[in-house]
Short mmCIF file of C-alpha atoms in Angstrom, two decimals:
data_model
loop_
_atom_site.label_atom_id
_atom_site.label_comp_id
_atom_site.label_asym_id
_atom_site.label_seq_id
_atom_site.Cartn_x
_atom_site.Cartn_y
_atom_site.Cartn_z
CA MET Z 1 -71.61 97.29 42.09
CA HIS Z 2 -72.72 100.23 44.16
CA ASP Z 3 -75.23 99.17 46.86
CA ASP Z 4 -78.07 101.12 47.31
CA ASP Z 5 -79.20 102.24 51.02
CA GLN Z 6 -81.19 99.13 51.42
CA GLY Z 7 -78.24 97.28 51.48
CA HIS Z 8 -77.51 98.40 55.43
CA THR Z 9 -77.90 96.12 58.08
CA HIS Z 10 -79.67 97.96 61.41
CA GLY Z 11 -77.01 99.00 63.65
CA ASP Z 12 -74.29 99.63 61.04
CA PRO Z 13 -73.96 103.27 60.57
CA ASP Z 14 -74.78 104.61 57.23
CA PRO Z 15 -71.26 105.98 56.18
CA HIS Z 16 -72.66 108.11 53.79
CA ALA Z 17 -75.31 109.92 55.82
CA PRO Z 18 -74.62 113.79 55.95
CA SER Z 19 -73.38 114.73 59.88
CA PRO Z 20 -76.29 116.75 61.51
CA ASP Z 21 -75.95 120.57 61.87
CA ASP Z 22 -75.42 120.37 65.44
CA ALA Z 23 -72.32 117.93 65.76
CA PRO Z 24 -69.36 118.72 67.53
CA PRO Z 25 -66.36 118.17 65.06
CA ALA Z 26 -64.94 115.12 65.07
CA SER Z 27 -61.56 115.70 62.95
CA GLU Z 28 -59.12 118.03 62.87
CA TRP Z 29 -60.35 119.31 59.91
CA GLU Z 30 -63.68 119.93 61.17
CA PHE Z 31 -62.22 121.81 63.72
CA LEU Z 32 -60.35 124.02 61.49
CA GLU Z 33 -63.41 124.54 59.07
CA LYS Z 34 -65.43 125.71 62.58
CA ALA Z 35 -62.41 128.15 64.07
CA LEU Z 36 -61.74 129.71 60.05
CA SER Z 37 -65.67 130.30 60.55
CA ALA Z 38 -65.77 131.98 63.88
CA LEU Z 39 -62.31 133.89 63.00
CA LEU Z 40 -63.60 134.97 59.52
CA ALA Z 41 -66.59 136.56 61.26
CA GLU Z 42 -65.31 138.26 64.10
CA CYS Z 43 -62.81 140.05 61.86
CA GLY Z 44 -65.70 140.97 59.38
CA VAL Z 45 -64.40 139.22 56.58
CA ILE Z 46 -67.71 137.06 56.11
CA GLU Z 47 -70.95 136.29 58.25
CA GLU Z 48 -72.45 133.22 58.95
CA ALA Z 49 -75.30 134.40 57.04
CA ASP Z 50 -73.00 134.53 53.74
CA ILE Z 51 -71.71 131.03 54.25
CA GLN Z 52 -75.67 130.15 54.06
CA ARG Z 53 -76.30 132.20 51.87
CA MET Z 54 -73.68 130.83 49.26
CA MET Z 55 -74.73 127.16 50.35
CA ASN Z 56 -77.81 127.81 49.52
CA PHE Z 57 -76.94 129.65 46.32
CA THR Z 58 -74.03 126.02 45.75
CA GLU Z 59 -77.55 124.00 45.94
CA SER Z 60 -79.93 126.09 43.37
CA ARG Z 61 -77.22 124.94 40.88
CA ASN Z 62 -77.65 121.39 39.90
CA PRO Z 63 -78.10 119.28 36.31
CA ALA Z 64 -81.51 120.08 35.62
CA LEU Z 65 -80.94 123.58 35.45
CA GLY Z 66 -78.18 122.48 32.44
CA ALA Z 67 -80.63 119.97 30.98
CA LYS Z 68 -83.27 123.15 30.57
CA VAL Z 69 -80.50 124.53 28.37
CA VAL Z 70 -79.41 121.78 26.47
CA ALA Z 71 -83.63 120.74 25.64
CA ARG Z 72 -84.25 124.85 24.56
CA ALA Z 73 -80.38 124.22 22.24
CA TRP Z 74 -82.03 121.30 20.92
CA THR Z 75 -85.72 122.74 20.14
CA ASP Z 76 -84.17 126.32 19.53
CA SER Z 77 -81.41 126.36 16.74
CA GLY Z 78 -80.95 129.81 16.69
CA PHE Z 79 -80.22 129.76 20.44
CA ARG Z 80 -78.01 126.56 20.12
CA ASP Z 81 -76.29 128.80 17.68
CA ARG Z 82 -76.21 131.58 20.10
CA LEU Z 83 -75.04 129.20 22.76
CA LEU Z 84 -71.70 127.66 21.12
CA CYS Z 85 -70.86 130.76 20.43
CA ASP Z 86 -71.16 132.29 23.38
CA ALA Z 87 -72.15 131.05 26.24
CA ARG Z 88 -72.12 132.97 28.81
CA LYS Z 89 -74.01 135.95 27.28
CA SER Z 90 -76.81 133.53 26.14
CA LEU Z 91 -77.36 131.85 29.62
CA ARG Z 92 -77.13 135.17 31.02
CA GLU Z 93 -79.88 137.34 28.19
CA GLU Z 94 -82.35 134.12 27.23
CA MET Z 95 -82.23 131.45 30.03
CA GLY Z 96 -81.13 134.35 32.74
CA ILE Z 97 -78.38 132.08 34.23
CA ASP Z 98 -75.36 134.18 35.91
CA VAL Z 99 -72.56 131.59 35.64
CA GLY Z 100 -71.28 134.19 37.97
CA THR Z 101 -67.14 133.80 38.91
CA ILE Z 102 -66.58 131.23 36.26
CA ALA Z 103 -64.07 133.04 33.73
CA GLU Z 104 -65.31 131.60 30.92
CA ILE Z 105 -67.77 128.76 29.69
CA ALA Z 106 -68.21 127.03 26.46
CA ALA Z 107 -70.49 125.10 24.97
CA VAL Z 108 -69.70 121.80 22.58
CA GLU Z 109 -72.27 119.88 20.62
CA ASN Z 110 -71.92 116.00 19.91
CA SER Z 111 -73.18 114.78 16.35
CA ASP Z 112 -73.40 111.30 15.03
CA LYS Z 113 -69.77 111.38 14.05
CA LEU Z 114 -68.01 113.37 17.23
CA HIS Z 115 -68.14 112.49 21.01
CA HIS Z 116 -66.93 115.36 23.68
CA VAL Z 117 -65.75 114.31 26.97
CA VAL Z 118 -64.76 116.36 29.40
CA VAL Z 119 -61.96 116.26 32.56
CA CYS Z 120 -59.84 118.37 34.66
CA THR Z 121 -56.40 116.58 34.84
CA LEU Z 122 -54.97 119.21 37.13
CA CYS Z 123 -57.78 119.69 39.57
CA SER Z 124 -61.65 119.99 39.46
CA CYS Z 125 -62.61 122.74 37.39
CA TYR Z 126 -66.35 122.35 35.86
CA PRO Z 127 -68.85 124.96 35.51
CA ARG Z 128 -70.05 124.22 38.83
CA THR Z 129 -72.63 127.40 38.59
CA LEU Z 130 -74.55 125.88 35.96
CA LEU Z 131 -74.36 122.12 37.06
CA GLY Z 132 -73.86 122.27 40.66
CA GLN Z 133 -70.67 120.33 42.40
CA PRO Z 134 -68.95 117.95 39.86
CA PRO Z 135 -69.39 114.47 41.39
CA ALA Z 136 -66.71 112.72 43.58
CA TRP Z 137 -65.10 110.72 40.16
CA TYR Z 138 -64.86 113.54 38.26
CA LYS Z 139 -62.25 114.71 41.16
CA SER Z 140 -60.58 111.48 41.13
CA ARG Z 141 -57.32 110.76 40.15
CA GLU Z 142 -58.40 107.68 38.56
CA TYR Z 143 -60.71 109.63 36.45
CA ARG Z 144 -58.67 112.36 35.65
CA SER Z 145 -55.84 110.18 34.62
CA ARG Z 146 -57.01 107.73 32.36
CA ILE Z 147 -59.78 109.80 30.20
CA VAL Z 148 -57.30 111.30 27.99
CA ARG Z 149 -55.87 108.21 27.71
CA GLU Z 150 -58.04 105.78 26.91
CA PRO Z 151 -61.19 107.63 26.39
CA ARG Z 152 -63.22 104.56 24.72
CA LYS Z 153 -62.33 102.56 27.27
CA VAL Z 154 -63.27 104.51 30.45
CA LEU Z 155 -66.75 106.01 28.88
CA LYS Z 156 -67.30 101.84 28.22
CA GLU Z 157 -66.82 101.56 32.11
CA PHE Z 158 -69.29 103.99 32.58
CA GLY Z 159 -71.61 102.13 30.13
CA THR Z 160 -71.11 104.46 27.16
CA VAL Z 161 -70.28 102.55 24.27
CA LEU Z 162 -69.83 104.26 20.95
CA PRO Z 163 -69.52 103.21 17.89
CA SER Z 164 -65.85 102.83 16.03
CA ASP Z 165 -66.53 105.42 13.21
CA VAL Z 166 -67.74 108.03 16.09
CA SER Z 167 -64.63 110.32 17.26
CA ILE Z 168 -63.68 111.13 20.87
CA ARG Z 169 -62.17 114.84 21.63
CA VAL Z 170 -61.29 114.51 25.61
CA LEU Z 171 -61.84 118.77 26.43
CA ASP Z 172 -59.31 119.60 29.53
CA SER Z 173 -61.00 122.30 31.75
CA THR Z 174 -59.04 124.70 33.61
CA ALA Z 175 -59.75 127.69 36.12
CA ASP Z 176 -60.74 130.07 33.55
CA LEU Z 177 -62.51 127.70 30.80
CA ARG Z 178 -65.25 125.25 31.62
CA TYR Z 179 -67.37 123.13 29.19
CA LEU Z 180 -71.16 122.05 28.39
CA VAL Z 181 -71.53 119.34 26.63
CA ILE Z 182 -74.79 119.13 24.96
CA PRO Z 183 -75.54 116.05 23.85
CA ASN Z 184 -76.65 114.27 20.61
CA ARG Z 185 -80.67 114.39 20.80
CA PRO Z 186 -82.21 111.00 20.95
CA GLY Z 187 -84.45 109.96 17.81
CA GLY Z 188 -87.71 109.81 17.63
CA THR Z 189 -87.95 112.55 20.01
CA GLU Z 190 -89.29 115.22 17.46
CA ASP Z 191 -92.32 115.72 19.02
CA TRP Z 192 -91.68 115.75 22.96
CA PRO Z 193 -92.44 118.74 24.64
CA ALA Z 194 -89.48 120.47 26.91
CA HIS Z 195 -90.11 118.44 29.98
CA ARG Z 196 -89.24 114.95 28.65
CA LEU Z 197 -86.87 116.28 26.37
CA GLU Z 198 -85.10 117.74 29.81
CA ALA Z 199 -85.45 114.28 31.67
CA LEU Z 200 -83.45 112.91 28.98
CA VAL Z 201 -80.79 114.75 29.78
CA SER Z 202 -78.35 113.47 32.57
CA ARG Z 203 -75.72 115.10 34.36
CA ASP Z 204 -73.23 112.53 32.95
CA SER Z 205 -74.37 113.22 29.35
CA MET Z 206 -73.32 117.19 29.98
CA ILE Z 207 -69.89 116.07 30.81
CA GLY Z 208 -70.09 113.36 28.66
CA THR Z 209 -69.16 110.48 30.20
CA ALA Z 210 -73.05 109.13 29.21
CA LEU Z 211 -75.61 109.72 26.21
CA ALA Z 212 -78.46 111.46 26.56
CA SER Z 213 -81.38 108.62 27.48
CA ASP Z 214 -84.82 107.60 28.86
CA GLN Z 215 -82.35 105.23 31.19
CA ASN Z 216 -81.01 107.79 32.97
CA ASP Z 217 -80.35 107.00 36.46
CA LYS Z 218 -78.17 109.88 37.57
CA MET V 1 -48.50 104.57 40.58
CA THR V 2 -46.13 104.97 37.64
CA GLY V 3 -44.75 108.38 36.69
CA ILE V 4 -45.32 110.45 39.82
CA SER V 5 -41.65 109.71 41.05
CA GLY V 6 -40.38 107.70 38.07
CA ALA V 7 -38.52 108.85 35.12
CA ALA V 8 -41.21 111.76 34.53
CA GLY V 9 -40.14 113.09 38.09
CA THR V 10 -40.44 116.40 36.57
CA ARG V 11 -44.09 116.44 37.05
CA GLY V 12 -46.03 117.72 40.21
CA ILE V 13 -48.42 115.57 42.63
CA HIS V 14 -51.28 117.06 40.39
CA ASP V 15 -50.11 116.59 37.10
CA VAL V 16 -51.60 113.00 36.45
CA GLY V 17 -53.41 113.37 32.49
CA GLY V 18 -52.24 110.32 30.99
CA LEU V 19 -51.08 107.95 33.71
CA ASP V 20 -53.05 105.32 35.01
CA PHE V 21 -54.32 105.06 38.34
CA GLY V 22 -56.48 101.89 37.93
CA ALA V 23 -60.40 101.21 38.61
CA ILE V 24 -63.18 104.75 38.82
CA ASP V 25 -65.09 104.29 41.94
CA ARG V 26 -67.88 105.94 40.78
CA SER V 27 -70.03 105.54 44.24
CA GLU V 28 -71.61 108.99 44.99
CA HIS V 29 -72.97 110.51 48.72
CA PRO V 30 -74.49 113.42 49.26
CA LEU V 31 -72.08 116.26 51.02
CA THR V 32 -71.77 116.39 54.48
CA THR V 33 -72.56 119.05 56.79
CA PHE V 34 -68.68 120.00 56.98
CA GLU V 35 -67.87 119.65 52.86
CA ARG V 36 -71.14 122.06 52.18
CA ARG V 37 -69.56 124.37 55.06
CA VAL V 38 -66.02 124.60 53.16
CA ASP V 39 -67.20 124.45 49.77
CA ALA V 40 -69.48 127.82 50.53
CA LEU V 41 -66.29 128.99 52.58
CA MET V 42 -63.82 128.73 49.78
CA MET V 43 -66.44 130.08 47.23
CA LEU V 44 -66.66 133.27 49.13
CA MET V 45 -63.29 133.53 49.58
CA ILE V 46 -62.41 133.31 45.74
CA GLY V 47 -65.33 135.31 44.55
CA PRO V 48 -65.36 138.97 43.97
CA SER V 49 -65.11 140.04 47.19
CA GLY V 50 -63.21 137.17 48.66
CA VAL V 51 -59.54 137.41 49.17
CA PHE V 52 -57.64 135.09 47.39
CA ARG V 53 -58.19 133.79 43.72
CA ALA V 54 -58.81 130.00 42.41
CA ASP V 55 -55.19 129.98 40.86
CA ALA V 56 -54.27 130.28 44.82
CA LEU V 57 -56.16 127.52 45.85
CA ARG V 58 -54.51 125.47 43.56
CA ARG V 59 -51.26 126.29 43.99
CA ALA V 60 -51.82 125.74 47.80
CA ILE V 61 -53.06 122.19 47.20
CA GLU V 62 -50.18 121.50 44.19
CA SER V 63 -47.55 122.31 46.84
CA TYR V 64 -48.97 119.44 49.22
CA ASN V 65 -46.28 116.18 49.75
CA GLU V 66 -47.82 113.13 48.12
CA ALA V 67 -49.18 111.38 51.17
CA ASP V 68 -51.21 113.89 52.30
CA TYR V 69 -52.54 114.74 48.39
CA VAL V 70 -53.15 110.95 48.06
CA ASN V 71 -54.64 110.71 51.53
CA LEU V 72 -56.87 113.72 52.45
CA THR V 73 -60.42 113.62 51.12
CA TYR V 74 -61.25 116.40 48.94
CA TYR V 75 -62.68 119.08 51.09
CA GLU V 76 -59.98 118.04 53.75
CA LYS V 77 -57.40 119.90 51.16
CA TRP V 78 -59.68 122.62 50.81
CA VAL V 79 -60.03 123.58 54.70
CA ARG V 80 -56.10 122.96 55.05
CA ALA V 81 -55.97 125.82 51.90
CA LEU V 82 -57.73 128.36 53.45
CA ARG V 83 -55.61 128.04 56.54
CA ILE V 84 -52.50 128.58 54.29
CA LEU V 85 -53.77 131.29 52.02
CA LEU V 86 -56.03 133.54 55.28
CA VAL V 87 -52.49 133.40 57.11
CA GLU V 88 -50.66 133.91 53.75
CA GLN V 89 -52.82 136.96 53.23
CA GLY V 90 -52.33 138.58 56.48
CA VAL V 91 -56.16 138.03 57.30
CA LEU V 92 -55.56 135.36 60.15
CA SER V 93 -52.49 134.23 61.63
CA ASP V 94 -51.22 130.61 62.91
CA GLU V 95 -51.50 131.99 66.68
CA GLN V 96 -55.26 133.10 66.33
CA ILE V 97 -56.79 129.47 64.32
CA ASP V 98 -54.55 127.19 66.64
CA ALA V 99 -55.86 129.32 69.81
CA ARG V 100 -59.08 129.19 68.46
CA ILE V 101 -59.06 125.21 67.56
CA ALA V 102 -58.02 125.05 70.86
CA ALA V 103 -60.78 126.59 72.53
CA LEU V 104 -62.89 124.93 70.52
CA ARG V 105 -61.66 121.34 71.81
CA GLU V 106 -61.95 122.09 75.01
CA ASN V 107 -65.40 123.34 74.41
CA CYS V 108 -66.64 119.37 73.21
CA GLU V 109 -64.61 117.78 75.45
CA GLY V 110 -67.80 118.01 77.77
CA VAL V 111 -70.23 116.87 74.92
CA GLN V 112 -67.90 114.12 73.37
CA PRO V 113 -68.58 110.34 74.14
#
């Protein structure tokens, strides 16, 4: 269903390729961005360097950071308890991660009986200062509308089939409260070092559309 | 497309929880330069030293008509919201923005194919 890049034939422009930095604006919206950036710089509101700095900051926040948090929670029960109790504080004090402008972040833990999955039905709220930008599907009307109504079916579409005795709790995020799912630790990983545990934790497993697994493709 | 303009007509365009918009497209692509720049601008504007809050971004986007809400891309909606909110806050004026876009278009004419 999802073509790899190899699927493109020669001469076909890659629809997923980012445009080069020096490309002239191609749409009215790109012109608008250039105009706003230039005017805000002239007014002294923000400089080009601020934009570059923010772009770099955003890229420094990504699922690998979340995976470190999850692996620590799996192996350090004291940290796990503090994370579940006050995620912002424990992330800052014990992991050195400042979640910044997010008003509140809550960690929720999956178990053999309860699975959590996160959505923002009204817009696209996401713990982006921990996990980076949300995937496009997370922001889509299709996911936002359906995950609250038929979560088990939607999870199955994501390849995540849960036993019928596992309850699913769907968490609807807001601008003021965003969630990190701590997925179930796979069995047989008791002796694994942190870096191997982290590799089990995909972005989607921290949203709840996947399980922690060594079959990660994201 | 059920529920938006039907019996549950009091729903806002953004209020989609519980409806059914069909198959989820799970394809992903790296963000373009345009998308990354709009993202950064928005984060700066809603940040501690910004000029509006995330709630204002939501209100702006929720004010779009259905065609724009559905057809504009995510970051097109954001950059349009930036314009609306910067004008609303008195940071920039529509005249300023339109004049700058016109100047940029003029500059670009020589380099476009």
